PDB file of C-alpha atoms in Angstrom:
ATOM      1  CA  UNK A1112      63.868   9.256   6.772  1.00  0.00           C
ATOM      2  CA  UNK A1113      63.907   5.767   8.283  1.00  0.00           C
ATOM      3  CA  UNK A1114      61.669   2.617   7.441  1.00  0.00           C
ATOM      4  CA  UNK A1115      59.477   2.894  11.043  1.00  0.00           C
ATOM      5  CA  UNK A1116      59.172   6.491   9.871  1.00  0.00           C
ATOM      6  CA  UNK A1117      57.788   6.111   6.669  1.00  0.00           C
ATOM      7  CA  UNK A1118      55.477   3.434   7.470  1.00  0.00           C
ATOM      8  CA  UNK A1119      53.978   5.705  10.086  1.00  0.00           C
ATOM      9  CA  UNK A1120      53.551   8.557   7.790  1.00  0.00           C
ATOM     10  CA  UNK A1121      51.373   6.123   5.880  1.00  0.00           C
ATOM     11  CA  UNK A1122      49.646   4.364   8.643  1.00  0.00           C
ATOM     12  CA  UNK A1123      48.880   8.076  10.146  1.00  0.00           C
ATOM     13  CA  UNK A1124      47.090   8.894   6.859  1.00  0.00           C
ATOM     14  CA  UNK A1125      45.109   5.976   6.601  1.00  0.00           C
ATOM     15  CA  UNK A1126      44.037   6.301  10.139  1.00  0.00           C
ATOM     16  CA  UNK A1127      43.090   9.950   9.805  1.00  0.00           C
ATOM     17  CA  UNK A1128      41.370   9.363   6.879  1.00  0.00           C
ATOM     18  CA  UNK A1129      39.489   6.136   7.600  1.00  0.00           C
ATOM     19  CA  UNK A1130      38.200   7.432  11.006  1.00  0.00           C
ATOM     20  CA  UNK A1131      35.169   9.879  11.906  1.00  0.00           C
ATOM     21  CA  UNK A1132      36.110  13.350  12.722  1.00  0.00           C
ATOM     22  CA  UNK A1133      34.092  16.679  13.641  1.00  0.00           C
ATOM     23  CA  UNK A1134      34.660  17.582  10.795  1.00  0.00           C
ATOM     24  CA  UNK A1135      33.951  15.565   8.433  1.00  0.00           C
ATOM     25  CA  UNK A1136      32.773  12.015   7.602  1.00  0.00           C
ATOM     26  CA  UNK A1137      35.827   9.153   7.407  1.00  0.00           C
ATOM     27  CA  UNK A1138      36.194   7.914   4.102  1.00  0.00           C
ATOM     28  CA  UNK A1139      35.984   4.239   2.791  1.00  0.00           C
ATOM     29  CA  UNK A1140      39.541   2.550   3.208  1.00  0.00           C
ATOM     30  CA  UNK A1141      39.661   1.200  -0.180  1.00  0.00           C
ATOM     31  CA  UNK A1142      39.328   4.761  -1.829  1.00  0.00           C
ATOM     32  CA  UNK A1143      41.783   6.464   0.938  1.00  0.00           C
ATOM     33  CA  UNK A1144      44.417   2.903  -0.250  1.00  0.00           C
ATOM     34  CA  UNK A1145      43.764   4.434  -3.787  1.00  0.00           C
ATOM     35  CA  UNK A1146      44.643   8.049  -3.194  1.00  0.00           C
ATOM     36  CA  UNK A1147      48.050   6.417  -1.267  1.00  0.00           C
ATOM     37  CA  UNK A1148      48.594   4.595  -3.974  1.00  0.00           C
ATOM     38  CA  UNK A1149      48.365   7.584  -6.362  1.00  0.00           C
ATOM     39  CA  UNK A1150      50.477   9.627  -4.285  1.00  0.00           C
ATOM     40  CA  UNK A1151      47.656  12.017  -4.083  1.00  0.00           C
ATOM     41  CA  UNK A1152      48.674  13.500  -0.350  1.00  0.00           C
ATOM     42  CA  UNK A1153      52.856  13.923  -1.359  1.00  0.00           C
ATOM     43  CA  UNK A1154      55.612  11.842  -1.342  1.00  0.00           C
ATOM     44  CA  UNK A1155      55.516   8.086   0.505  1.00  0.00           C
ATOM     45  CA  UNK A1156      58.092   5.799  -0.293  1.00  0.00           C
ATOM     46  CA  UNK A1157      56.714   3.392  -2.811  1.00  0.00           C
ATOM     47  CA  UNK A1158      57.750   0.350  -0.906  1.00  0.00           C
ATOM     48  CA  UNK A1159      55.925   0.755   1.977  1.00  0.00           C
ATOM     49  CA  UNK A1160      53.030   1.906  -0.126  1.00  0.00           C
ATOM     50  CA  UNK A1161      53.314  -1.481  -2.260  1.00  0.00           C
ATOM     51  CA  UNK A1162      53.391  -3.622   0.943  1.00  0.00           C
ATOM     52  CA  UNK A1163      50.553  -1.628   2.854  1.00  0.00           C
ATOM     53  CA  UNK A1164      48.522  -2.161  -0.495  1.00  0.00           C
ATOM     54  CA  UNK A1165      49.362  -6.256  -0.528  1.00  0.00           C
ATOM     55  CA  UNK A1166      48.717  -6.681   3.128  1.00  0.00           C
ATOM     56  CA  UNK A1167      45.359  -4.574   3.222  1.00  0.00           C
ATOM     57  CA  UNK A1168      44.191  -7.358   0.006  1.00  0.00           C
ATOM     58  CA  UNK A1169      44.854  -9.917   2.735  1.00  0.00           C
ATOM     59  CA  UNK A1170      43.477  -8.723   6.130  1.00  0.00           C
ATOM     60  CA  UNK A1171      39.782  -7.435   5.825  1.00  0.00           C
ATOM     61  CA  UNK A1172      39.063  -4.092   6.659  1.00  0.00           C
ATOM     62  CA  UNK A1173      36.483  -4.040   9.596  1.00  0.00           C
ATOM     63  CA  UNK A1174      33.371  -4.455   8.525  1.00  0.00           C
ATOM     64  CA  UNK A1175      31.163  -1.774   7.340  1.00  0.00           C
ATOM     65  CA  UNK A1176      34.061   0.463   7.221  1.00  0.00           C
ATOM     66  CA  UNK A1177      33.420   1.046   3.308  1.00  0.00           C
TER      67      UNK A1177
END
């Protein structure tokens, strides 16, 4: 799998789990970064996990997204 695709696998999870759906209600980004983190959804390269995890400490999230 390429770089662009594995940083798109992990984008696409954060967005679907961070957004409102029909569903259900969207979860707070912070506990979505920690399931990532743990690997909890299957297997993201740990590099692009790292650097998603250092970047969202630096740009806010929106606010009242959590």
């Amino acid at each position: 799998m390429n770089s662009f695709s594995k940083i798109i696998a992990v984008a696409d999870v954060l967005h679907a789990m961070t957004s409102e759906r029909a569903y259900r209600k969207k979860q707070s980004p912070f506990k979505v970064l920690e399931m990532v983190f743990h690997d909890d959804f299957g297997k993201f390269d740990i590099a692009v996990v790292k650097t998603l995890l250092s970047a969202s400490l630096i740009i806010p999230w929106e606010a009242g997204s959590n």
